[in-house]
Short mmCIF file of C-alpha atoms in Angstrom, two decimals:
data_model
loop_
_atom_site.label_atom_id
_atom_site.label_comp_id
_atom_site.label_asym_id
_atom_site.label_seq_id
_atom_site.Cartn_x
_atom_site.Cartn_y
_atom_site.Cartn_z
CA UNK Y 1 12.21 2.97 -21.74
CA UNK Y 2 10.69 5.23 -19.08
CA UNK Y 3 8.53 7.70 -19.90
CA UNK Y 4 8.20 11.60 -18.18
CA UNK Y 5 5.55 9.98 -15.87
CA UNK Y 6 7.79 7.29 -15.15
CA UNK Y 7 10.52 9.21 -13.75
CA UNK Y 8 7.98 11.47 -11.82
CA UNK Y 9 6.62 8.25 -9.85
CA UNK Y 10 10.61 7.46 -9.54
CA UNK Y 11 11.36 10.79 -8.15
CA UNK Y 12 8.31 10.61 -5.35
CA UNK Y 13 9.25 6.70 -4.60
CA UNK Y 14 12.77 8.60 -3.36
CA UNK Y 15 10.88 11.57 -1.95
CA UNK Y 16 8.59 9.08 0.36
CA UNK Y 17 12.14 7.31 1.03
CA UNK Y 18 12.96 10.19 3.43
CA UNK Y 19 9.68 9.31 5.94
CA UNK Y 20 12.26 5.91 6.85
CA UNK Y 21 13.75 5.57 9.88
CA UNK Y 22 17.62 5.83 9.26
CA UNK Y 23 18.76 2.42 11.11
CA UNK Y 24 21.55 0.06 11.18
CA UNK Y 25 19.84 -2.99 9.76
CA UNK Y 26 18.17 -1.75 7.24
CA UNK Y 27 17.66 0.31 3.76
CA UNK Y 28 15.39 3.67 3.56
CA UNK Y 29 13.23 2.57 0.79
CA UNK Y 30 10.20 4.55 -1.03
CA UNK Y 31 7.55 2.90 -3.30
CA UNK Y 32 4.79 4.16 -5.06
CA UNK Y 33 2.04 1.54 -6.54
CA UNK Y 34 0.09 2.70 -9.36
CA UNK Y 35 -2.82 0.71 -11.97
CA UNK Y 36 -1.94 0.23 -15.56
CA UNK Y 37 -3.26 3.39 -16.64
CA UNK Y 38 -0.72 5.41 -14.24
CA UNK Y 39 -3.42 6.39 -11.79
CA UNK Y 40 -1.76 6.53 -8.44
CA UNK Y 41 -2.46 3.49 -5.42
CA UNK Y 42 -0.42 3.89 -3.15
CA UNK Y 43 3.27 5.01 -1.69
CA UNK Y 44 4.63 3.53 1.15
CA UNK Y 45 8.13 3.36 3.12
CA UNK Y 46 10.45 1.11 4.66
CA UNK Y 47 9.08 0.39 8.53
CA UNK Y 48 5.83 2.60 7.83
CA UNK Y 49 3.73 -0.33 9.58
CA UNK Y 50 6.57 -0.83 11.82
CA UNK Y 51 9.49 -3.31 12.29
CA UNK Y 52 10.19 -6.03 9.04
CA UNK Y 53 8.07 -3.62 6.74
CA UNK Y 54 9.55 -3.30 3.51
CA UNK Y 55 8.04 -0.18 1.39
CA UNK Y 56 6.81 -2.32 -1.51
CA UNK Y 57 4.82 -4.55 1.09
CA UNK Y 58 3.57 -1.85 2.55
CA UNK Y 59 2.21 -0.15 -1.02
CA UNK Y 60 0.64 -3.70 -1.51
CA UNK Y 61 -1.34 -4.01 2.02
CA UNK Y 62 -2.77 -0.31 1.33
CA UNK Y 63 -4.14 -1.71 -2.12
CA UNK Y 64 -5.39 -4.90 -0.53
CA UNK Y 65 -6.76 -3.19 2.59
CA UNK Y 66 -8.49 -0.77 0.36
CA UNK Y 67 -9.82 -3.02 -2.24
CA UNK Y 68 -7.79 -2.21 -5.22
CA UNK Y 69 -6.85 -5.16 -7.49
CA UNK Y 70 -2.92 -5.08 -7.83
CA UNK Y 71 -3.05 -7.29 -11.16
CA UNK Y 72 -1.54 -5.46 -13.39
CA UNK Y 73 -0.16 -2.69 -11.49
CA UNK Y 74 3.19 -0.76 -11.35
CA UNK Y 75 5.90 -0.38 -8.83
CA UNK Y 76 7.99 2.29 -8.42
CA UNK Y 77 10.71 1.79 -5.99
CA UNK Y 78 13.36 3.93 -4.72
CA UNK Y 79 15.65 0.78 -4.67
CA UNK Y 80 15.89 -2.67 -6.34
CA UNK Y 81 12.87 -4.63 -5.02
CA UNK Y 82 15.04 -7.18 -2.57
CA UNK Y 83 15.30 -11.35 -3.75
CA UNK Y 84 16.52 -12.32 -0.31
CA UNK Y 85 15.98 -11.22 3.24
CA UNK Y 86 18.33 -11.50 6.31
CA UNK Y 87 15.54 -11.84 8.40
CA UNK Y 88 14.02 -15.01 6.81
CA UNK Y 89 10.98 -13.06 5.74
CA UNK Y 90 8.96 -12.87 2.29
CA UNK Y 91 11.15 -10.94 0.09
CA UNK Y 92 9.67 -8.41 -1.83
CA UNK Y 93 10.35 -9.38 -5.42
CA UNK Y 94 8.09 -13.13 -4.30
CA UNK Y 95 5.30 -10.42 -2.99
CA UNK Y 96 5.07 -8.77 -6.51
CA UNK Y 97 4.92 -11.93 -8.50
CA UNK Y 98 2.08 -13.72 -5.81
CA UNK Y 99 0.17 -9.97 -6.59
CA UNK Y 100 0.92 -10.26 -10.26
CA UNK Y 101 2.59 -6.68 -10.39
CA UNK Y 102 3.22 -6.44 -14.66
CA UNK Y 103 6.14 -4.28 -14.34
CA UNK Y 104 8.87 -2.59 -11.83
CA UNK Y 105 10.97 0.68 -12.11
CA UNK Y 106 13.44 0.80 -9.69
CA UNK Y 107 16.54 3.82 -8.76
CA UNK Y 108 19.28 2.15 -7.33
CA UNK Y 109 20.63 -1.69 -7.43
CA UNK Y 110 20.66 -3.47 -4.06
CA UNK Y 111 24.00 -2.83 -2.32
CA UNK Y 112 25.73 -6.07 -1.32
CA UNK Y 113 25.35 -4.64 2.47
CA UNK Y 114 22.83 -6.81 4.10
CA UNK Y 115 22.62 -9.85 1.31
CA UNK Y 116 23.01 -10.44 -2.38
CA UNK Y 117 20.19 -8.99 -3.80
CA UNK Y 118 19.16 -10.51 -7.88
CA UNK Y 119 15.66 -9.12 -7.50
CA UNK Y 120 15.50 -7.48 -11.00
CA UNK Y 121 16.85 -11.64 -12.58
CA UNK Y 122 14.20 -12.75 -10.22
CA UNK Y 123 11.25 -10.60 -11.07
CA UNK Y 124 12.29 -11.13 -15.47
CA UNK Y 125 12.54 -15.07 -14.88
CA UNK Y 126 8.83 -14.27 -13.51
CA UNK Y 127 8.10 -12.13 -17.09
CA UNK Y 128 7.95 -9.04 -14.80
CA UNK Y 129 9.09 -6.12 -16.80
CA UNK Y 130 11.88 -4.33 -14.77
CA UNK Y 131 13.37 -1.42 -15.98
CA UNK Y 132 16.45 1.07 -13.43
CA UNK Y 133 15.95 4.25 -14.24
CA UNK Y 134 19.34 5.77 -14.34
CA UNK Y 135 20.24 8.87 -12.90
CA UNK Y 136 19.38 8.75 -9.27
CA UNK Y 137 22.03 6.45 -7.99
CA UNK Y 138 23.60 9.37 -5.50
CA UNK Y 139 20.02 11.15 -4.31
CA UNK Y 140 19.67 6.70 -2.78
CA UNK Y 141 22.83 7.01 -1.57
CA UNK Y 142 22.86 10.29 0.11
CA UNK Y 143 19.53 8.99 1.68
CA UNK Y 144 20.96 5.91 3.07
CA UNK Y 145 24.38 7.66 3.96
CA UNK Y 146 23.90 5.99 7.39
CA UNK Y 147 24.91 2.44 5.65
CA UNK Y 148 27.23 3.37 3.64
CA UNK Y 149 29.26 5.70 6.07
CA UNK Y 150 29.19 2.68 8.90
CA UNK Y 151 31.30 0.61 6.26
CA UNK Y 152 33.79 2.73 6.07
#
C-alpha cells in the first residue's frame, strides 16, 4: 500500500508531466526515480531528450549518466510504464527490468490510444512490485486532454 511519501513522489511524477510537449502521437508522462531508501534520483518527462524519449528512460539515463546504481530503485510514474511501443522501440517496462528497478507506482492505466499497454502484468511476471495509486486518474487526463479530446 502506498505510503504519504509515496503519493508525494506520485503527485511530482504528474507535476513534471506538465514540462511535455502536448502532441498527437504521444502521452505527457512524468517520472521520478528514487533509491530504496526514498532519496530522490531523478524526474524526467516524456520528449525531455527529445523525439522517442519516454519519461522513465529518461529518469534512467540521468542515473546512469550520473553514476547512480538503479538496482533497487523506485519509479514513480505519472502513467502505467508502457509494454509495447508503436514506434518499434524499447518499451519502458523491458528498461526497468534490464535496470533491475524493485518496484513501480504508477497514476493512471495506459489508455488503449496508441497500443495495448499490460505493462503492470509485464513488470509482476518480472517480480517487479507495481502498485496504481488511485486517485489521480482525472489530474492524467486533464493533462493529456489533447488525446483524449482528438477521439472524440
Amino acid at each position: 500500500m502506498a505510503s504519504a511519501v509515496d503519493i508525494d513522489f506520485i503527485k511530482q511524477a504528474i507535476e513534471v508531466s506538465k514540462n511535455s510537449p502536448a502532441k498527437p502521437t504521444c502521452f505527457r508522462v512524468g517520472a521520478i526515480l528514487a533509491d530504496k531508501e526514498y532519496k530522490f534520483i531523478a524526474s524526467g518527462y516524456t520528449l525531455e531528450f527529445g523525439e522517442g524519449w519516454h519519461a522513465e528512460a529518461v529518469v534512467i539515463k540521468k542515473a546512469k549518466d550520473a553514476g547512480i546504481k538503479t538496482e533497487g530503485a523506485i519509479i514513480y510514474s505519472s502513467l502505467e510504464p508502457c509494454s509495447v511501443r508503436a514506434s518499434g522501440k524499447k518499451d519502458c517496462s523491458a528498461l526497468l527490468i534490464e535496470n533491475d528497478i524493485a518496484q513501480v507506482f504508477y497514476a493512471l492505466a495506459e489508455p488503449p490510444i496508441f497500443v495495448t499497454c499490460e505493462g503492470n502484468k509485464k513488470l509482476q511476471e518480472a517480480k517487479i512490485k507495481v502498485e496504481k495509486i488511485n486517485g489521480f486518474d482525472q489530474a492524467v487526463k486533464d493533462i493529456n486532454a489533447h488525446l483524449f479530446e482528438q477521439r472524440k
